[in-house]
XYZ file of C-alpha atoms in Angstrom:
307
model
C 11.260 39.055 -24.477
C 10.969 39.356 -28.319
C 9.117 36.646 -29.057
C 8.405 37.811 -32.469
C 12.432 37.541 -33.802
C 12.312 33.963 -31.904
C 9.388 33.149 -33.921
C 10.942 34.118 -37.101
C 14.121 32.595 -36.154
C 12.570 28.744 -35.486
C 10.592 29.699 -38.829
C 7.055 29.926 -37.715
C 4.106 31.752 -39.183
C 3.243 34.208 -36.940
C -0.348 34.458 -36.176
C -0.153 35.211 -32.388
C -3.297 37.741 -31.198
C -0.470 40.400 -29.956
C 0.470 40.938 -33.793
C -2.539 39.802 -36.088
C -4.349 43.364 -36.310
C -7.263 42.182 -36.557
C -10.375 44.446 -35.491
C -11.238 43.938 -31.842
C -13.377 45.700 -29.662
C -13.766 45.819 -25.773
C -14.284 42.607 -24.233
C -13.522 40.372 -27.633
C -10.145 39.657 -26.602
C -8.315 40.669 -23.428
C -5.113 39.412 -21.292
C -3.767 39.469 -17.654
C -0.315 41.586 -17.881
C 2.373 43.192 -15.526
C 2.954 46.222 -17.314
C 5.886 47.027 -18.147
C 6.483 49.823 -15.184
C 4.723 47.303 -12.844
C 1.731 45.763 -11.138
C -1.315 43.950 -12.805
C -4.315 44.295 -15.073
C -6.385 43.477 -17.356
C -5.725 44.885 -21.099
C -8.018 44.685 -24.007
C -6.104 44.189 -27.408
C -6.506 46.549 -30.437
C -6.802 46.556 -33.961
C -3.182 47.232 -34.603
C -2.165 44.751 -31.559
C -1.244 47.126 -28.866
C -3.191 46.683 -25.577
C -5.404 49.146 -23.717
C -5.757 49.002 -20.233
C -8.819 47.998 -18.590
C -10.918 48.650 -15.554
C -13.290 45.643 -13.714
C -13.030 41.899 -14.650
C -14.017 39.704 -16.902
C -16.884 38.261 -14.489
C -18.602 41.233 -13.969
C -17.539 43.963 -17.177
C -14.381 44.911 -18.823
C -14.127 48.852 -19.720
C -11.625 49.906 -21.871
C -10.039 52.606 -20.612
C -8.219 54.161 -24.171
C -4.806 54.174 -21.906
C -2.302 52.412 -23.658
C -0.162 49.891 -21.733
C 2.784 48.266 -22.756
C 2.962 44.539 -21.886
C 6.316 43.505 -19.621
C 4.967 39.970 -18.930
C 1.696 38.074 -19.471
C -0.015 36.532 -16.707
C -2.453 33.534 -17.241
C -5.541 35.699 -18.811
C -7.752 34.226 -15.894
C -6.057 32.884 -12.644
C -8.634 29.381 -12.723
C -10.887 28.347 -10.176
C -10.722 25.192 -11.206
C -9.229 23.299 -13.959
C -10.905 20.308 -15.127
C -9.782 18.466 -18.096
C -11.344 15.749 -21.011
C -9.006 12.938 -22.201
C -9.139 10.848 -25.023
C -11.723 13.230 -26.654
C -10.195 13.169 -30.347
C -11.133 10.229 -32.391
C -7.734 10.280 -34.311
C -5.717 10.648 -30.619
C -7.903 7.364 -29.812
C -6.841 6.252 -32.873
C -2.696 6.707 -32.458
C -3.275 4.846 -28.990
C -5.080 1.991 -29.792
C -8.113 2.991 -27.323
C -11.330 2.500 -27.680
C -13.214 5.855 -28.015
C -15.171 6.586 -24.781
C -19.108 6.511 -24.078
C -18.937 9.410 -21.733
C -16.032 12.347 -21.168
C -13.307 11.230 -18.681
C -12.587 13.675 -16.668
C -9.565 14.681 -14.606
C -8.212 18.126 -13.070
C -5.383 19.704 -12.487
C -4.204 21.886 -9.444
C -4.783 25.439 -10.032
C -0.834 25.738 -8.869
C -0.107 24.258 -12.368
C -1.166 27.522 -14.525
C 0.915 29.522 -16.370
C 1.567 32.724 -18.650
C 2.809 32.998 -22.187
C 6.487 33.533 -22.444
C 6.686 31.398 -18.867
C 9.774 28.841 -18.997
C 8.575 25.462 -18.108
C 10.635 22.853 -15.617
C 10.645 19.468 -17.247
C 10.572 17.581 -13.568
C 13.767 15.758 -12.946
C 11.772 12.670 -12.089
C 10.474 12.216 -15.474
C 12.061 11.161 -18.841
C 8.733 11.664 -20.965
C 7.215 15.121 -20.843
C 5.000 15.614 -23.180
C 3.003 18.403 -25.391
C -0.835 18.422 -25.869
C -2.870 21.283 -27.161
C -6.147 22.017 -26.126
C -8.664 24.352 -26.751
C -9.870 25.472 -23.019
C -13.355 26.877 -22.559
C -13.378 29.246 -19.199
C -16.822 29.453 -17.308
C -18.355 33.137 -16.607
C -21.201 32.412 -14.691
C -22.512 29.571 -12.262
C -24.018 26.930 -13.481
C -25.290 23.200 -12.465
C -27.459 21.101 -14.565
C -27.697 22.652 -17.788
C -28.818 20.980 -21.190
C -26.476 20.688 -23.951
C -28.506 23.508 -25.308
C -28.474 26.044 -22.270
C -24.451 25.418 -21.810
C -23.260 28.185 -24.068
C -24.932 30.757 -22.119
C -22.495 30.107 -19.427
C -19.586 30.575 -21.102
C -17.211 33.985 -20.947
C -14.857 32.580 -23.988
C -11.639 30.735 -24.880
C -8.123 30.591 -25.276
C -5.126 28.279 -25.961
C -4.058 25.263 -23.317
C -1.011 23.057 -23.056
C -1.723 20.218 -21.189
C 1.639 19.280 -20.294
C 2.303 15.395 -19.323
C 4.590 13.012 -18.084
C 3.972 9.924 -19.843
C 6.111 7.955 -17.617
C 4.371 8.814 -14.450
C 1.287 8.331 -16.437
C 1.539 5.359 -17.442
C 3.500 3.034 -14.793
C 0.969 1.974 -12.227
C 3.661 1.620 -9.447
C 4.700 5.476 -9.842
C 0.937 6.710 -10.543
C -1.205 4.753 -7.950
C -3.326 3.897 -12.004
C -4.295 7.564 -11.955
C -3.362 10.546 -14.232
C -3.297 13.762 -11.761
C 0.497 12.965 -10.512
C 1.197 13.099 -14.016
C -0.178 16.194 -15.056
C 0.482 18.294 -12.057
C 3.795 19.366 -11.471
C 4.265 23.334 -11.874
C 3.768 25.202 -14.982
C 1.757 22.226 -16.460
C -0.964 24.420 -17.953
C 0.031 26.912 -19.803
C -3.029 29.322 -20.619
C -3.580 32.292 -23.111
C -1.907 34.456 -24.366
C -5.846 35.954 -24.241
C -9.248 35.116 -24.514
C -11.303 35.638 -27.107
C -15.336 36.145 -25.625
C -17.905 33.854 -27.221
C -19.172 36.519 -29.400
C -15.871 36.288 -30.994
C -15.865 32.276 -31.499
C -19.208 31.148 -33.933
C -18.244 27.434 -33.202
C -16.043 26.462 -31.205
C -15.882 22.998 -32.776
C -14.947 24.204 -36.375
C -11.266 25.505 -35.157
C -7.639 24.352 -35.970
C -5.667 23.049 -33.333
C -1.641 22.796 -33.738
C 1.728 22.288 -31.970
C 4.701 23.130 -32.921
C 8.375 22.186 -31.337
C 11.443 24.375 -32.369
C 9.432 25.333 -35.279
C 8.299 21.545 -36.967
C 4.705 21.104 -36.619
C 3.522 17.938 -34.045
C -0.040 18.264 -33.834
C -2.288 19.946 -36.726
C -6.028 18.733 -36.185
C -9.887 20.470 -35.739
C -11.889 20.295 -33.329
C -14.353 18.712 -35.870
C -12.555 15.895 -34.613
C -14.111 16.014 -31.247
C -16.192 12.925 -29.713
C -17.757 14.983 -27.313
C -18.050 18.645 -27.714
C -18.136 22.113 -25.587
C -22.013 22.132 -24.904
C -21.738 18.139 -24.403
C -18.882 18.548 -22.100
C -20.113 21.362 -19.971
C -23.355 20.254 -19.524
C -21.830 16.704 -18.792
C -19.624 18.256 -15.728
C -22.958 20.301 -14.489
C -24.858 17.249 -13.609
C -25.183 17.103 -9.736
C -22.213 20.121 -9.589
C -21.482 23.465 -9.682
C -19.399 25.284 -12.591
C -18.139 28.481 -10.771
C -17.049 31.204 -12.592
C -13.078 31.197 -13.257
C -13.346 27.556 -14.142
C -11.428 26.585 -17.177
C -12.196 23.615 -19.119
C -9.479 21.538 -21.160
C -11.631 20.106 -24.158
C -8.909 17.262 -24.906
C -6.036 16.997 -27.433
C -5.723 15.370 -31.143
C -3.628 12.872 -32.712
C 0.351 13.769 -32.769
C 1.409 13.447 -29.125
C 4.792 12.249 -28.425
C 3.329 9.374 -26.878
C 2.066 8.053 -30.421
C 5.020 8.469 -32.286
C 8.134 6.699 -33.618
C 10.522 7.542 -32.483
C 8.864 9.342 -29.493
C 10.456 12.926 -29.501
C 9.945 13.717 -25.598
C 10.465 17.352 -24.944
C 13.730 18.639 -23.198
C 15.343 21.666 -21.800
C 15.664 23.948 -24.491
C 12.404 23.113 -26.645
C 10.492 26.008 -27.622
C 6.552 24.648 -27.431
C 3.883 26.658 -29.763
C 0.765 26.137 -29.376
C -2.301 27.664 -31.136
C -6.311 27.561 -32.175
C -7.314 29.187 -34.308
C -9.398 32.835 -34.073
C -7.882 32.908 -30.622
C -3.914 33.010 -30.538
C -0.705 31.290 -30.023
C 0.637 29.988 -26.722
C 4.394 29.722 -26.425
C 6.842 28.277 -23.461
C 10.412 27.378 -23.439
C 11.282 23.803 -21.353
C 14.137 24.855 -19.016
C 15.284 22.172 -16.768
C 14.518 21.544 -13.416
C 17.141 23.338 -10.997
C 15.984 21.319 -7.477
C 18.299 18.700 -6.623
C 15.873 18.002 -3.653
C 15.581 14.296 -2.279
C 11.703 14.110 -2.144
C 9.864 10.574 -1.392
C 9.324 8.407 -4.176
C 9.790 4.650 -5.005
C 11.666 4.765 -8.635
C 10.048 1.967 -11.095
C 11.740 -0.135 -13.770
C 11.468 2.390 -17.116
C 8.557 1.845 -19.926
């Protein structure tokens, strides 16, 4: 798809890592593509934005091959091991919602079934009325780890890239649908959208200096830092270390700022048809269309009185 004409059509500034021409070398920023002619890779993005295949994974070396490789479809740039997720982690999303800030991360996860690619359509579920956009910066683990200080945790980190933690709000937030949990909400499919690539640590100085914004059809939702954090990356990794493992392939949703649908007025839910940008900045710009949800499927569920 030419997601560079939609981009200029809804009127957003492109900055997305597949067009900023920016110098890269191997293993600063890669993908996970089905080339155009087929099958899978990895590819390592150039200086003028065109993508070399590469040999090995991220785990244990990326090698640049110098073949050039044209990209039919992106494919989440690491398929997760886990996905663990912060909420209420932005003092100004705290803020909007009226909640106190917290003394220590809370923590949820996702099922790894919920990733997705850039350029993926999105189902908003037909059980839910208030889906809902939040972006995230995601850290993704490269090596084991388990009890590590605030000042070891960087060590164990391969890089970054762009999250949408995609919500229901209604299923969220209505005890009798959600059993007073947040997973139901959060994990239907395609609810994390990840990439388009990720940029290694060497690439990021700080991780908690970086823009964070949404955009919806082109009008800008969320536009925060992650200066805004309460607790940040080395906090929150070495938080989730304590008594377990971090295996490699885990990715790590670092929490979303002030802007959500949730906290406005009137609340703009997203619907089929929305085109969802999200980006950080120094790593890329994440973008997936809401389509709507084609089952007509009579699953169990008890329907509740509406918010």
């Amino acid at each position: 798809q030419d997601f560079s004409a939609r981009r200029q059509r809804d009127g957003i500034v492109d900055s997305s890592p597949e067009f900023d021409g920016e110098q890269c070398g191997a293993m600063v920023r890669f993908a996970q593509i089905e080339p155009s002619g087929g099958g899978r890779c990895y590819a390592i993005l150039q200086a003028d934005g065109s993508f070399h295949q590469a040999e090995g994974n991220p785990f244990d070396g990326l090698k640049d091959t110098g073949k050039k490789v044209s990209v039919g479809r992106f494919l989440p740039p690491v398929m997760p091991q886990d996905i663990i997720c912060i909420g209420l982690n932005y003092r100004a999303h705290a803020d909007e919602l009226k909640l106190p800030y917290p003394k220590n991360p809370v923590v949820f996860m996702k099922p790894t079934s919920c990733a997705a690619a850039h350029g993926d359509p999105i189902a908003q579920p037909r059980v839910s009325e208030k889906m809902d956009y939040e972006v995230e910066l995601a850290v993704v683990i490269g090596r084991e780890c388990k009890d590590v200080t605030p000042e070891e945790a960087m060590d164990y980190v391969l890089g970054y890239t762009c999250a949408n933690d995609l919500s229901t709000r209604d299923w969220q937030k209505v005890p009798e649908l959600s059993g007073s949990q947040w997973c139901r909400s959060k994990s239907f499919d395609g609810f994390v959208p990840l990439g388009p690539v990720i940029a290694t640590k060497d690439e990021i100085a700080d991780p908690g200096v970086l823009r964070v914004q949404t955009c919806v059809n082109g009008v800008q939702m969320q536009d925060s830092s992650t200066r805004d954090l309460i607790f940040n990356v080395p906090q929150i990794i070495s938080f989730l270390s304590m008594g377990s493992r971090l295996l490699p392939g885990t990715v790590i949703l670092t929490g979303t700022p002030f802007g959500v649908a949730e906290g406005r007025k009137p609340q703009p839910w997203l619907k089929p048809g929305d085109l969802v940008a999200v980006e950080v900045e120094g790593i890329g710009r994440l973008e997936n269309t809401i389509v709507a949800d084609k089952s007509s499927s009579s699953c169990f569920y008890v329907a509740q009185p509406k918010l």
